[in-house]
Amino acid sequence: MAEEKLSTRAENFSEWYNELVLKAELADYSPVRGCMVVRPYGWTLWENIQQALDKRFKDTGHVNAAFPLFIPMSFFEKEKEHVEGFAPELAVVTHGGGEKLEEPLVVRPTSETIIGYMYSKWIKSWRDLPVLINQWGNVVRWELRTKLFLRTTEFYWQEGHTAHATEQEAREETLRMLDVYADFAINEAAVPVLKGIKSETEKFAGAVMSTTIEAIMQDARALQSGTSHYLGQNFAKAFNIQFTDQNNELQYCHTTSWGLSTRMIGAIIMTHGDDQGLILPPRLAPIQVVMIPIFKNDAEKAAVQPVVNRIWQELKAAGIRVKVDEREGLTPGFKYNDWEMRGVPLRMEIGPKDVEKNSVALARRDKPGRDPQKPGAGGKSFVSQENLAASVSGMLVTIQAALLERATAMRDSHIRDPKNYEELKQVVQNDWAFSYWCESKACEAKVKEDTKASTRCIPLEGQPDHAGTCIVCGKPATRKVYFAKSY
RNA sequence: CGGGGUGUAGCGCAGUUGGUAGCGCACCGCGUUUGGGACGCGGGGGUCGUCGGUUCGAGUCCGACCACCCCGACCA
């Protein structure tokens, strides 16, 4: 049950987020520190994300499998950078069945190691390649500071792991999956992400190259929303993933990995939500249309209910995710607010007047219109019951497009091009800076030191056609990078 | 792991010089209501975060611990 007002985004963005996650019943705090319980409404959203991604994975030739939750500790010691990167956040099982284990088991923080081990068993010949496997699962990273969906000790995600004969193939795969993520984020979640390459300091532990989709939240902070890595032969050498090529020569594979997690739910919340609550993109929303029957007495109820039922059937038959709010004892006004909190894209009101006029009232969540006397002011409109499924479908498409458009405008308004370093230091307090960078760790570290902003990515698109000078040190630079504060 | 804050009913809070726990919302029942957060009447629900100390007596005073949240160093 929704309670009264939320904190506003302007007052305290962080509070607003926390309250919204709880009140919209997406997730709740668990008795275990840093872990979350994903509630049915949040999980359904995740299932819709899974479906949209899984289809894209299958369409690009991948198959799903499941690897163990427990990984022998020694596996982590085989790849130097990997162990250094993950050692601080490993959860380790030392006992089982009441006895101390001979070798401790790590609860997977990511599965490169155990999958690498298995790939070395499965891959013998160039004919076995490429191997294109994805896994849906949970992982554990012992985080010091957690926040629902954005960073929790345990989280849910998918991790794709592929092995290829050549560097070129593996690099192509890395970028292909980055494109899949970007396509998903933009066209399903209406989150206008920027694709790019991570700096050396920001890349995945053990990768040769990390790529990312970066999103801008309403408070202008960056959220890394998905990553795709080219791992070179690092894991192949650590785990002996070798094959015999066409010339009968033994070669190491080139591997990739790519992941997208429940953090995406946080991205959706912080991209689209308003002070009224959640706003979900129609393509992913667990409930796309909520129907509110309105009646004052039994006679009106008798008139309204059959119409509600008929329309519900029609929408359902058309493949629309629709729910009728049949709760008794609550006023329509309360229900409006309640479903707005939960972010349902479209609300349909059906009362005696609609039955009489063969119409329904439709209210768009992305354009709250609180005064029905001023239909021009908000998103409330009255449409005929004829071809209603088509009108509703059309409106859902319109809402989806409007959300992406609004989010894109928001993103663009936050990207700035400071003229010099002094200006950059100001800009990154409330915006992103898109600046030439010499790609040295020293300059990157200096920005972080001075402003707390990090490099988010060197974007793959939108690079200038001429060289420039590093915004920090003034040395020649060929590419621009985004500097921003991040989650 | 450092700094700050909070722990009293499901949630938000009050609780005086220490005297045996209360308000709002939510919940349950009945009735009236219902096109933008309804109302009346009745009802249920608390070892006051934990442990210890002071005291005739502790939600209140003292100490320790624990948990969670917020802000900083690491990360999807």
PDB file of N, CA, C and O (backbone and C1' of nucleotides) in Angstrom, chain A residues 5 18 29 33 144-145 151-152 155 224 261 263 331-333 336-337 340 347 349 351-354 370 380 452, chain B residues 1-2 10-12 24-27 32-39 67-76:
ATOM      1  N   LYS A   5       3.305  11.259   0.522  1.00  0.00           N
ATOM      2  CA  LYS A   5       4.321  11.779  -0.393  1.00  0.00           C
ATOM      3  C   LYS A   5       5.749  11.253  -0.176  1.00  0.00           C
ATOM      4  O   LYS A   5       6.148  10.948   0.924  1.00  0.00           O
ATOM      5  N   ASN A  18      15.685   5.852  -2.342  1.00  0.00           N
ATOM      6  CA  ASN A  18      15.458   4.795  -1.345  1.00  0.00           C
ATOM      7  C   ASN A  18      13.980   4.605  -1.034  1.00  0.00           C
ATOM      8  O   ASN A  18      13.481   3.476  -1.004  1.00  0.00           O
ATOM      9  N   TYR A  29      14.918  -4.239   2.244  1.00  0.00           N
ATOM     10  CA  TYR A  29      16.151  -4.626   2.916  1.00  0.00           C
ATOM     11  C   TYR A  29      15.988  -6.023   3.498  1.00  0.00           C
ATOM     12  O   TYR A  29      14.913  -6.398   3.925  1.00  0.00           O
ATOM     13  N   ARG A  33      23.114  -8.024   6.018  1.00  0.00           N
ATOM     14  CA  ARG A  33      23.689  -6.738   5.677  1.00  0.00           C
ATOM     15  C   ARG A  33      24.079  -6.655   4.206  1.00  0.00           C
ATOM     16  O   ARG A  33      24.753  -7.537   3.682  1.00  0.00           O
ATOM     17  N   LEU A 144      31.525  -2.600   0.613  1.00  0.00           N
ATOM     18  CA  LEU A 144      31.584  -1.843   1.860  1.00  0.00           C
ATOM     19  C   LEU A 144      30.363  -0.965   2.017  1.00  0.00           C
ATOM     20  O   LEU A 144      29.869  -0.741   3.108  1.00  0.00           O
ATOM     21  N   ARG A 145      29.922  -0.452   0.901  1.00  0.00           N
ATOM     22  CA  ARG A 145      28.806   0.478   0.963  1.00  0.00           C
ATOM     23  C   ARG A 145      27.770   0.083  -0.059  1.00  0.00           C
ATOM     24  O   ARG A 145      28.037   0.014  -1.247  1.00  0.00           O
ATOM     25  N   ARG A 151      24.148  -1.251  -5.840  1.00  0.00           N
ATOM     26  CA  ARG A 151      25.317  -1.970  -5.359  1.00  0.00           C
ATOM     27  C   ARG A 151      24.914  -2.751  -4.126  1.00  0.00           C
ATOM     28  O   ARG A 151      24.746  -2.180  -3.055  1.00  0.00           O
ATOM     29  N   THR A 152      24.723  -4.046  -4.277  1.00  0.00           N
ATOM     30  CA  THR A 152      24.390  -4.891  -3.135  1.00  0.00           C
ATOM     31  C   THR A 152      25.379  -6.040  -3.084  1.00  0.00           C
ATOM     32  O   THR A 152      26.054  -6.330  -4.075  1.00  0.00           O
ATOM     33  N   PHE A 155      23.931  -9.813  -6.050  1.00  0.00           N
ATOM     34  CA  PHE A 155      23.047  -9.261  -7.072  1.00  0.00           C
ATOM     35  C   PHE A 155      22.828 -10.275  -8.181  1.00  0.00           C
ATOM     36  O   PHE A 155      23.504 -11.289  -8.274  1.00  0.00           O
ATOM     37  N   GLN A 224      27.311   3.141 -14.688  1.00  0.00           N
ATOM     38  CA  GLN A 224      27.785   2.096 -15.604  1.00  0.00           C
ATOM     39  C   GLN A 224      26.713   1.027 -15.636  1.00  0.00           C
ATOM     40  O   GLN A 224      26.439   0.383 -14.634  1.00  0.00           O
ATOM     41  N   SER A 261      23.356  -6.279 -15.059  1.00  0.00           N
ATOM     42  CA  SER A 261      22.808  -6.728 -13.776  1.00  0.00           C
ATOM     43  C   SER A 261      21.514  -6.014 -13.403  1.00  0.00           C
ATOM     44  O   SER A 261      21.023  -5.151 -14.131  1.00  0.00           O
ATOM     45  N   ARG A 263      21.305  -3.810 -11.552  1.00  0.00           N
ATOM     46  CA  ARG A 263      21.580  -2.380 -11.475  1.00  0.00           C
ATOM     47  C   ARG A 263      20.765  -1.607 -12.528  1.00  0.00           C
ATOM     48  O   ARG A 263      20.426  -0.455 -12.339  1.00  0.00           O
ATOM     49  N   THR A 331     -10.829   4.980  -2.570  1.00  0.00           N
ATOM     50  CA  THR A 331     -11.375   5.911  -3.550  1.00  0.00           C
ATOM     51  C   THR A 331     -10.543   5.856  -4.823  1.00  0.00           C
ATOM     52  O   THR A 331      -9.360   5.509  -4.785  1.00  0.00           O
ATOM     53  N   PRO A 332     -11.160   6.225  -5.946  1.00  0.00           N
ATOM     54  CA  PRO A 332     -10.387   6.269  -7.193  1.00  0.00           C
ATOM     55  C   PRO A 332      -9.150   7.143  -7.046  1.00  0.00           C
ATOM     56  O   PRO A 332      -8.072   6.778  -7.525  1.00  0.00           O
ATOM     57  N   GLY A 333      -9.317   8.272  -6.393  1.00  0.00           N
ATOM     58  CA  GLY A 333      -8.182   9.188  -6.236  1.00  0.00           C
ATOM     59  C   GLY A 333      -6.999   8.517  -5.568  1.00  0.00           C
ATOM     60  O   GLY A 333      -5.845   8.699  -5.960  1.00  0.00           O
ATOM     61  N   TYR A 336      -5.321   6.252  -8.065  1.00  0.00           N
ATOM     62  CA  TYR A 336      -4.525   6.982  -9.065  1.00  0.00           C
ATOM     63  C   TYR A 336      -3.116   7.208  -8.518  1.00  0.00           C
ATOM     64  O   TYR A 336      -2.116   6.950  -9.184  1.00  0.00           O
ATOM     65  N   ASN A 337      -3.087   7.719  -7.313  1.00  0.00           N
ATOM     66  CA  ASN A 337      -1.786   8.015  -6.697  1.00  0.00           C
ATOM     67  C   ASN A 337      -0.960   6.760  -6.471  1.00  0.00           C
ATOM     68  O   ASN A 337       0.251   6.755  -6.644  1.00  0.00           O
ATOM     69  N   GLU A 340       0.425   5.560  -9.743  1.00  0.00           N
ATOM     70  CA  GLU A 340       1.449   6.503 -10.208  1.00  0.00           C
ATOM     71  C   GLU A 340       2.753   6.241  -9.457  1.00  0.00           C
ATOM     72  O   GLU A 340       3.841   6.269 -10.037  1.00  0.00           O
ATOM     73  N   ARG A 347      -3.103   4.664 -17.296  1.00  0.00           N
ATOM     74  CA  ARG A 347      -4.219   4.347 -16.410  1.00  0.00           C
ATOM     75  C   ARG A 347      -5.523   4.545 -17.164  1.00  0.00           C
ATOM     76  O   ARG A 347      -5.687   5.516 -17.899  1.00  0.00           O
ATOM     77  N   GLU A 349      -9.599   4.816 -16.692  1.00  0.00           N
ATOM     78  CA  GLU A 349     -10.711   4.975 -15.760  1.00  0.00           C
ATOM     79  C   GLU A 349     -12.001   4.659 -16.507  1.00  0.00           C
ATOM     80  O   GLU A 349     -12.218   5.142 -17.613  1.00  0.00           O
ATOM     81  N   GLY A 351     -16.086   4.673 -15.712  1.00  0.00           N
ATOM     82  CA  GLY A 351     -17.200   4.934 -14.810  1.00  0.00           C
ATOM     83  C   GLY A 351     -18.491   5.009 -15.583  1.00  0.00           C
ATOM     84  O   GLY A 351     -18.513   4.774 -16.810  1.00  0.00           O
ATOM     85  N   PRO A 352     -19.577   5.319 -14.897  1.00  0.00           N
ATOM     86  CA  PRO A 352     -20.910   5.383 -15.534  1.00  0.00           C
ATOM     87  C   PRO A 352     -20.922   6.298 -16.757  1.00  0.00           C
ATOM     88  O   PRO A 352     -21.532   5.975 -17.773  1.00  0.00           O
ATOM     89  N   LYS A 353     -20.222   7.437 -16.673  1.00  0.00           N
ATOM     90  CA  LYS A 353     -20.235   8.374 -17.796  1.00  0.00           C
ATOM     91  C   LYS A 353     -19.584   7.765 -19.032  1.00  0.00           C
ATOM     92  O   LYS A 353     -19.989   8.021 -20.163  1.00  0.00           O
ATOM     93  N   ASP A 354     -18.538   6.957 -18.795  1.00  0.00           N
ATOM     94  CA  ASP A 354     -17.852   6.317 -19.923  1.00  0.00           C
ATOM     95  C   ASP A 354     -18.729   5.251 -20.546  1.00  0.00           C
ATOM     96  O   ASP A 354     -18.767   5.103 -21.770  1.00  0.00           O
ATOM     97  N   ARG A 370      -3.554  16.447 -13.494  1.00  0.00           N
ATOM     98  CA  ARG A 370      -4.317  16.226 -12.273  1.00  0.00           C
ATOM     99  C   ARG A 370      -5.730  16.811 -12.362  1.00  0.00           C
ATOM    100  O   ARG A 370      -6.585  16.481 -11.579  1.00  0.00           O
ATOM    101  N   LYS A 380      -4.354  13.384 -19.668  1.00  0.00           N
ATOM    102  CA  LYS A 380      -5.619  12.660 -19.577  1.00  0.00           C
ATOM    103  C   LYS A 380      -6.457  12.915 -20.832  1.00  0.00           C
ATOM    104  O   LYS A 380      -6.601  14.052 -21.262  1.00  0.00           O
ATOM    105  N   LYS A 452      36.763  14.462  -7.622  1.00  0.00           N
ATOM    106  CA  LYS A 452      36.041  13.201  -7.368  1.00  0.00           C
ATOM    107  C   LYS A 452      35.397  12.630  -8.632  1.00  0.00           C
ATOM    108  O   LYS A 452      34.732  11.599  -8.586  1.00  0.00           O
TER     109      LYS A 452
ATOM    110  P     C B   1      35.782  -3.382  10.528  1.00  0.00           P
ATOM    111  O5'   C B   1      36.293  -2.063   9.798  1.00  0.00           O
ATOM    112  C5'   C B   1      37.682  -1.843   9.625  1.00  0.00           C
ATOM    113  C4'   C B   1      37.932  -0.466   9.100  1.00  0.00           C
ATOM    114  C3'   C B   1      37.160   0.684   9.742  1.00  0.00           C
ATOM    115  O3'   C B   1      37.669   1.041  11.017  1.00  0.00           O
ATOM    116  C1'   C B   1      37.252   1.001   7.403  1.00  0.00           C
ATOM    117  P     G B   2      36.934   2.210  11.885  1.00  0.00           P
ATOM    118  O5'   G B   2      37.544   3.520  11.233  1.00  0.00           O
ATOM    119  C5'   G B   2      37.888   4.646  12.037  1.00  0.00           C
ATOM    120  C4'   G B   2      37.863   5.905  11.226  1.00  0.00           C
ATOM    121  C3'   G B   2      36.712   6.855  11.540  1.00  0.00           C
ATOM    122  O3'   G B   2      36.979   7.657  12.670  1.00  0.00           O
ATOM    123  C1'   G B   2      36.869   6.581   9.197  1.00  0.00           C
ATOM    124  P     G B  10       5.505  -4.125  14.862  1.00  0.00           P
ATOM    125  O5'   G B  10       5.301  -3.951  13.303  1.00  0.00           O
ATOM    126  C5'   G B  10       6.122  -4.609  12.348  1.00  0.00           C
ATOM    127  C4'   G B  10       5.835  -4.006  10.994  1.00  0.00           C
ATOM    128  C3'   G B  10       6.245  -2.540  10.869  1.00  0.00           C
ATOM    129  O3'   G B  10       7.556  -2.424  10.391  1.00  0.00           O
ATOM    130  C1'   G B  10       3.970  -2.783  10.243  1.00  0.00           C
ATOM    131  P     C B  11       8.483  -1.238  10.920  1.00  0.00           P
ATOM    132  O5'   C B  11       7.842   0.017  10.195  1.00  0.00           O
ATOM    133  C5'   C B  11       8.075   0.255   8.815  1.00  0.00           C
ATOM    134  C4'   C B  11       7.430   1.558   8.398  1.00  0.00           C
ATOM    135  C3'   C B  11       7.849   2.771   9.218  1.00  0.00           C
ATOM    136  O3'   C B  11       9.074   3.329   8.769  1.00  0.00           O
ATOM    137  C1'   C B  11       5.497   2.725   9.051  1.00  0.00           C
ATOM    138  P     G B  12       9.987   4.105   9.820  1.00  0.00           P
ATOM    139  O5'   G B  12       9.162   5.436  10.077  1.00  0.00           O
ATOM    140  C5'   G B  12       8.968   6.391   9.035  1.00  0.00           C
ATOM    141  C4'   G B  12       8.139   7.544   9.531  1.00  0.00           C
ATOM    142  C3'   G B  12       8.640   8.191  10.824  1.00  0.00           C
ATOM    143  O3'   G B  12       9.693   9.107  10.567  1.00  0.00           O
ATOM    144  C1'   G B  12       6.319   7.835  10.981  1.00  0.00           C
ATOM    145  P     G B  24      -4.825   9.018  17.267  1.00  0.00           P
ATOM    146  O5'   G B  24      -4.010   9.314  15.932  1.00  0.00           O
ATOM    147  C5'   G B  24      -3.973  10.633  15.386  1.00  0.00           C
ATOM    148  C4'   G B  24      -3.057  10.650  14.183  1.00  0.00           C
ATOM    149  C3'   G B  24      -3.349   9.576  13.139  1.00  0.00           C
ATOM    150  O3'   G B  24      -4.405   9.935  12.278  1.00  0.00           O
ATOM    151  C1'   G B  24      -1.033   9.627  13.588  1.00  0.00           C
ATOM    152  P     C B  25      -5.336   8.780  11.658  1.00  0.00           P
ATOM    153  O5'   C B  25      -4.373   8.001  10.657  1.00  0.00           O
ATOM    154  C5'   C B  25      -3.968   8.606   9.430  1.00  0.00           C
ATOM    155  C4'   C B  25      -2.862   7.808   8.788  1.00  0.00           C
ATOM    156  C3'   C B  25      -3.196   6.372   8.404  1.00  0.00           C
ATOM    157  O3'   C B  25      -3.939   6.271   7.207  1.00  0.00           O
ATOM    158  C1'   C B  25      -1.110   6.421   9.478  1.00  0.00           C
ATOM    159  P     A B  26      -4.999   5.089   7.014  1.00  0.00           P
ATOM    160  O5'   A B  26      -4.088   3.780   7.053  1.00  0.00           O
ATOM    161  C5'   A B  26      -3.223   3.460   5.962  1.00  0.00           C
ATOM    162  C4'   A B  26      -2.410   2.226   6.285  1.00  0.00           C
ATOM    163  C3'   A B  26      -3.225   0.982   6.620  1.00  0.00           C
ATOM    164  O3'   A B  26      -3.637   0.293   5.457  1.00  0.00           O
ATOM    165  C1'   A B  26      -1.553   1.287   8.255  1.00  0.00           C
ATOM    166  P     C B  27      -5.023  -0.470   5.443  1.00  0.00           P
ATOM    167  O5'   C B  27      -4.819  -1.603   6.549  1.00  0.00           O
ATOM    168  C5'   C B  27      -3.900  -2.665   6.335  1.00  0.00           C
ATOM    169  C4'   C B  27      -3.939  -3.614   7.508  1.00  0.00           C
ATOM    170  C3'   C B  27      -5.325  -4.117   7.879  1.00  0.00           C
ATOM    171  O3'   C B  27      -5.706  -5.217   7.072  1.00  0.00           O
ATOM    172  C1'   C B  27      -4.230  -3.381   9.830  1.00  0.00           C
ATOM    173  P     U B  32     -24.637   0.780   4.419  1.00  0.00           P
ATOM    174  O5'   U B  32     -24.113   2.282   4.331  1.00  0.00           O
ATOM    175  C5'   U B  32     -24.968   3.350   4.728  1.00  0.00           C
ATOM    176  C4'   U B  32     -24.181   4.634   4.833  1.00  0.00           C
ATOM    177  C3'   U B  32     -23.634   5.184   3.514  1.00  0.00           C
ATOM    178  O3'   U B  32     -24.610   5.874   2.757  1.00  0.00           O
ATOM    179  C1'   U B  32     -21.955   5.264   5.181  1.00  0.00           C
ATOM    180  P     U B  33     -24.332   6.049   1.188  1.00  0.00           P
ATOM    181  O5'   U B  33     -22.940   6.818   1.208  1.00  0.00           O
ATOM    182  C5'   U B  33     -22.204   6.977   0.016  1.00  0.00           C
ATOM    183  C4'   U B  33     -20.837   7.507   0.347  1.00  0.00           C
ATOM    184  C3'   U B  33     -19.912   7.599  -0.857  1.00  0.00           C
ATOM    185  O3'   U B  33     -20.097   8.809  -1.540  1.00  0.00           O
ATOM    186  C1'   U B  33     -18.781   6.514   0.929  1.00  0.00           C
ATOM    187  P     U B  34     -20.286   8.786  -3.133  1.00  0.00           P
ATOM    188  O5'   U B  34     -18.825   8.442  -3.679  1.00  0.00           O
ATOM    189  C5'   U B  34     -17.695   9.216  -3.254  1.00  0.00           C
ATOM    190  C4'   U B  34     -16.428   8.534  -3.722  1.00  0.00           C
ATOM    191  C3'   U B  34     -16.338   8.387  -5.244  1.00  0.00           C
ATOM    192  O3'   U B  34     -15.006   8.568  -5.659  1.00  0.00           O
ATOM    193  C1'   U B  34     -16.198   6.270  -4.217  1.00  0.00           C
ATOM    194  P     G B  35     -14.454  10.030  -6.048  1.00  0.00           P
ATOM    195  O5'   G B  35     -13.480   9.720  -7.265  1.00  0.00           O
ATOM    196  C5'   G B  35     -14.027   9.354  -8.529  1.00  0.00           C
ATOM    197  C4'   G B  35     -13.365  10.156  -9.609  1.00  0.00           C
ATOM    198  C3'   G B  35     -13.709  11.636  -9.587  1.00  0.00           C
ATOM    199  O3'   G B  35     -12.588  12.346 -10.073  1.00  0.00           O
ATOM    200  C1'   G B  35     -14.462  10.665 -11.590  1.00  0.00           C
ATOM    201  P     G B  36     -11.767  13.272  -9.075  1.00  0.00           P
ATOM    202  O5'   G B  36     -10.639  12.220  -8.627  1.00  0.00           O
ATOM    203  C5'   G B  36     -10.565  11.797  -7.262  1.00  0.00           C
ATOM    204  C4'   G B  36      -9.258  12.294  -6.657  1.00  0.00           C
ATOM    205  C3'   G B  36      -9.152  13.813  -6.500  1.00  0.00           C
ATOM    206  O3'   G B  36      -8.331  14.096  -5.366  1.00  0.00           O
ATOM    207  C1'   G B  36      -7.460  13.050  -7.931  1.00  0.00           C
ATOM    208  P     G B  37      -8.984  13.861  -3.907  1.00  0.00           P
ATOM    209  O5'   G B  37      -8.501  12.389  -3.591  1.00  0.00           O
ATOM    210  C5'   G B  37      -7.137  12.095  -3.596  1.00  0.00           C
ATOM    211  C4'   G B  37      -6.855  10.888  -2.740  1.00  0.00           C
ATOM    212  C3'   G B  37      -7.170  11.079  -1.253  1.00  0.00           C
ATOM    213  O3'   G B  37      -7.479   9.783  -0.747  1.00  0.00           O
ATOM    214  C1'   G B  37      -4.859  10.669  -1.547  1.00  0.00           C
ATOM    215  P     A B  38      -9.008   9.481  -0.330  1.00  0.00           P
ATOM    216  O5'   A B  38      -9.429  10.670   0.645  1.00  0.00           O
ATOM    217  C5'   A B  38      -9.732  10.422   1.980  1.00  0.00           C
ATOM    218  C4'   A B  38     -11.191  10.750   2.213  1.00  0.00           C
ATOM    219  C3'   A B  38     -11.632  10.540   3.642  1.00  0.00           C
ATOM    220  O3'   A B  38     -11.313  11.682   4.414  1.00  0.00           O
ATOM    221  C1'   A B  38     -13.195   9.571   2.158  1.00  0.00           C
ATOM    222  P     C B  39     -10.793  11.488   5.894  1.00  0.00           P
ATOM    223  O5'   C B  39     -12.134  10.995   6.603  1.00  0.00           O
ATOM    224  C5'   C B  39     -13.106  11.939   6.986  1.00  0.00           C
ATOM    225  C4'   C B  39     -14.374  11.256   7.411  1.00  0.00           C
ATOM    226  C3'   C B  39     -14.325  10.435   8.689  1.00  0.00           C
ATOM    227  O3'   C B  39     -14.260  11.231   9.853  1.00  0.00           O
ATOM    228  C1'   C B  39     -15.652   9.340   7.077  1.00  0.00           C
ATOM    229  P     A B  67      26.746  -5.645  13.593  1.00  0.00           P
ATOM    230  O5'   A B  67      25.318  -5.100  13.143  1.00  0.00           O
ATOM    231  C5'   A B  67      24.221  -6.003  13.022  1.00  0.00           C
ATOM    232  C4'   A B  67      22.948  -5.234  12.854  1.00  0.00           C
ATOM    233  C3'   A B  67      22.967  -4.197  11.733  1.00  0.00           C
ATOM    234  O3'   A B  67      22.746  -4.787  10.473  1.00  0.00           O
ATOM    235  C1'   A B  67      22.052  -3.240  13.685  1.00  0.00           C
ATOM    236  P     C B  68      23.506  -4.193   9.185  1.00  0.00           P
ATOM    237  O5'   C B  68      22.617  -2.934   8.815  1.00  0.00           O
ATOM    238  C5'   C B  68      21.236  -3.116   8.488  1.00  0.00           C
ATOM    239  C4'   C B  68      20.500  -1.814   8.644  1.00  0.00           C
ATOM    240  C3'   C B  68      21.044  -0.651   7.825  1.00  0.00           C
ATOM    241  O3'   C B  68      20.616  -0.696   6.489  1.00  0.00           O
ATOM    242  C1'   C B  68      20.644   0.072  10.031  1.00  0.00           C
ATOM    243  P     C B  69      21.537  -0.066   5.334  1.00  0.00           P
ATOM    244  O5'   C B  69      21.228   1.496   5.472  1.00  0.00           O
ATOM    245  C5'   C B  69      19.915   1.990   5.232  1.00  0.00           C
ATOM    246  C4'   C B  69      19.835   3.435   5.646  1.00  0.00           C
ATOM    247  C3'   C B  69      20.871   4.355   5.012  1.00  0.00           C
ATOM    248  O3'   C B  69      20.497   4.765   3.712  1.00  0.00           O
ATOM    249  C1'   C B  69      20.798   4.759   7.330  1.00  0.00           C
ATOM    250  P     C B  70      21.660   5.078   2.640  1.00  0.00           P
ATOM    251  O5'   C B  70      22.209   6.485   3.150  1.00  0.00           O
ATOM    252  C5'   C B  70      21.372   7.640   3.135  1.00  0.00           C
ATOM    253  C4'   C B  70      22.097   8.806   3.750  1.00  0.00           C
ATOM    254  C3'   C B  70      23.478   9.091   3.169  1.00  0.00           C
ATOM    255  O3'   C B  70      23.421   9.811   1.958  1.00  0.00           O
ATOM    256  C1'   C B  70      23.597   9.120   5.515  1.00  0.00           C
ATOM    257  P     C B  71      24.549   9.547   0.862  1.00  0.00           P
ATOM    258  O5'   C B  71      25.827  10.256   1.498  1.00  0.00           O
ATOM    259  C5'   C B  71      25.857  11.665   1.693  1.00  0.00           C
ATOM    260  C4'   C B  71      27.142  12.083   2.359  1.00  0.00           C
ATOM    261  C3'   C B  71      28.426  11.558   1.735  1.00  0.00           C
ATOM    262  O3'   C B  71      28.810  12.257   0.570  1.00  0.00           O
ATOM    263  C1'   C B  71      28.535  11.288   4.060  1.00  0.00           C
ATOM    264  P     G B  72      29.748  11.531  -0.492  1.00  0.00           P
ATOM    265  O5'   G B  72      31.134  11.458   0.288  1.00  0.00           O
ATOM    266  C5'   G B  72      32.340  11.271  -0.447  1.00  0.00           C
ATOM    267  C4'   G B  72      33.490  11.116   0.507  1.00  0.00           C
ATOM    268  C3'   G B  72      34.467   9.987   0.186  1.00  0.00           C
ATOM    269  O3'   G B  72      35.477  10.393  -0.729  1.00  0.00           O
ATOM    270  C1'   G B  72      33.824   9.849   2.456  1.00  0.00           C
ATOM    271  P     A B  73      35.861   9.460  -1.944  1.00  0.00           P
ATOM    272  O5'   A B  73      36.921   8.461  -1.314  1.00  0.00           O
ATOM    273  C5'   A B  73      38.140   8.155  -2.021  1.00  0.00           C
ATOM    274  C4'   A B  73      38.882   7.081  -1.272  1.00  0.00           C
ATOM    275  C3'   A B  73      38.775   5.677  -1.846  1.00  0.00           C
ATOM    276  O3'   A B  73      39.797   5.412  -2.806  1.00  0.00           O
ATOM    277  C1'   A B  73      38.224   5.637   0.462  1.00  0.00           C
ATOM    278  P     C B  74      39.471   4.661  -4.158  1.00  0.00           P
ATOM    279  O5'   C B  74      39.443   3.138  -3.693  1.00  0.00           O
ATOM    280  C5'   C B  74      39.792   2.120  -4.615  1.00  0.00           C
ATOM    281  C4'   C B  74      39.043   0.845  -4.331  1.00  0.00           C
ATOM    282  C3'   C B  74      38.155   0.321  -5.466  1.00  0.00           C
ATOM    283  O3'   C B  74      38.873  -0.495  -6.378  1.00  0.00           O
ATOM    284  C1'   C B  74      36.937   0.318  -3.426  1.00  0.00           C
ATOM    285  P     C B  75      38.299  -0.747  -7.868  1.00  0.00           P
ATOM    286  O5'   C B  75      37.064  -1.710  -7.614  1.00  0.00           O
ATOM    287  C5'   C B  75      36.378  -2.299  -8.713  1.00  0.00           C
ATOM    288  C4'   C B  75      34.992  -2.705  -8.330  1.00  0.00           C
ATOM    289  C3'   C B  75      33.915  -2.435  -9.374  1.00  0.00           C
ATOM    290  O3'   C B  75      33.783  -3.493 -10.302  1.00  0.00           O
ATOM    291  C1'   C B  75      33.190  -1.647  -7.251  1.00  0.00           C
ATOM    292  P     A B  76      33.355  -3.187 -11.842  1.00  0.00           P
ATOM    293  O5'   A B  76      31.916  -3.834 -11.990  1.00  0.00           O
ATOM    294  C5'   A B  76      31.521  -4.381 -13.247  1.00  0.00           C
ATOM    295  C4'   A B  76      30.090  -4.077 -13.548  1.00  0.00           C
ATOM    296  C3'   A B  76      29.727  -2.592 -13.463  1.00  0.00           C
ATOM    297  O3'   A B  76      28.758  -2.238 -14.414  1.00  0.00           O
ATOM    298  C1'   A B  76      28.440  -3.831 -11.925  1.00  0.00           C
TER     299        A B  76
END
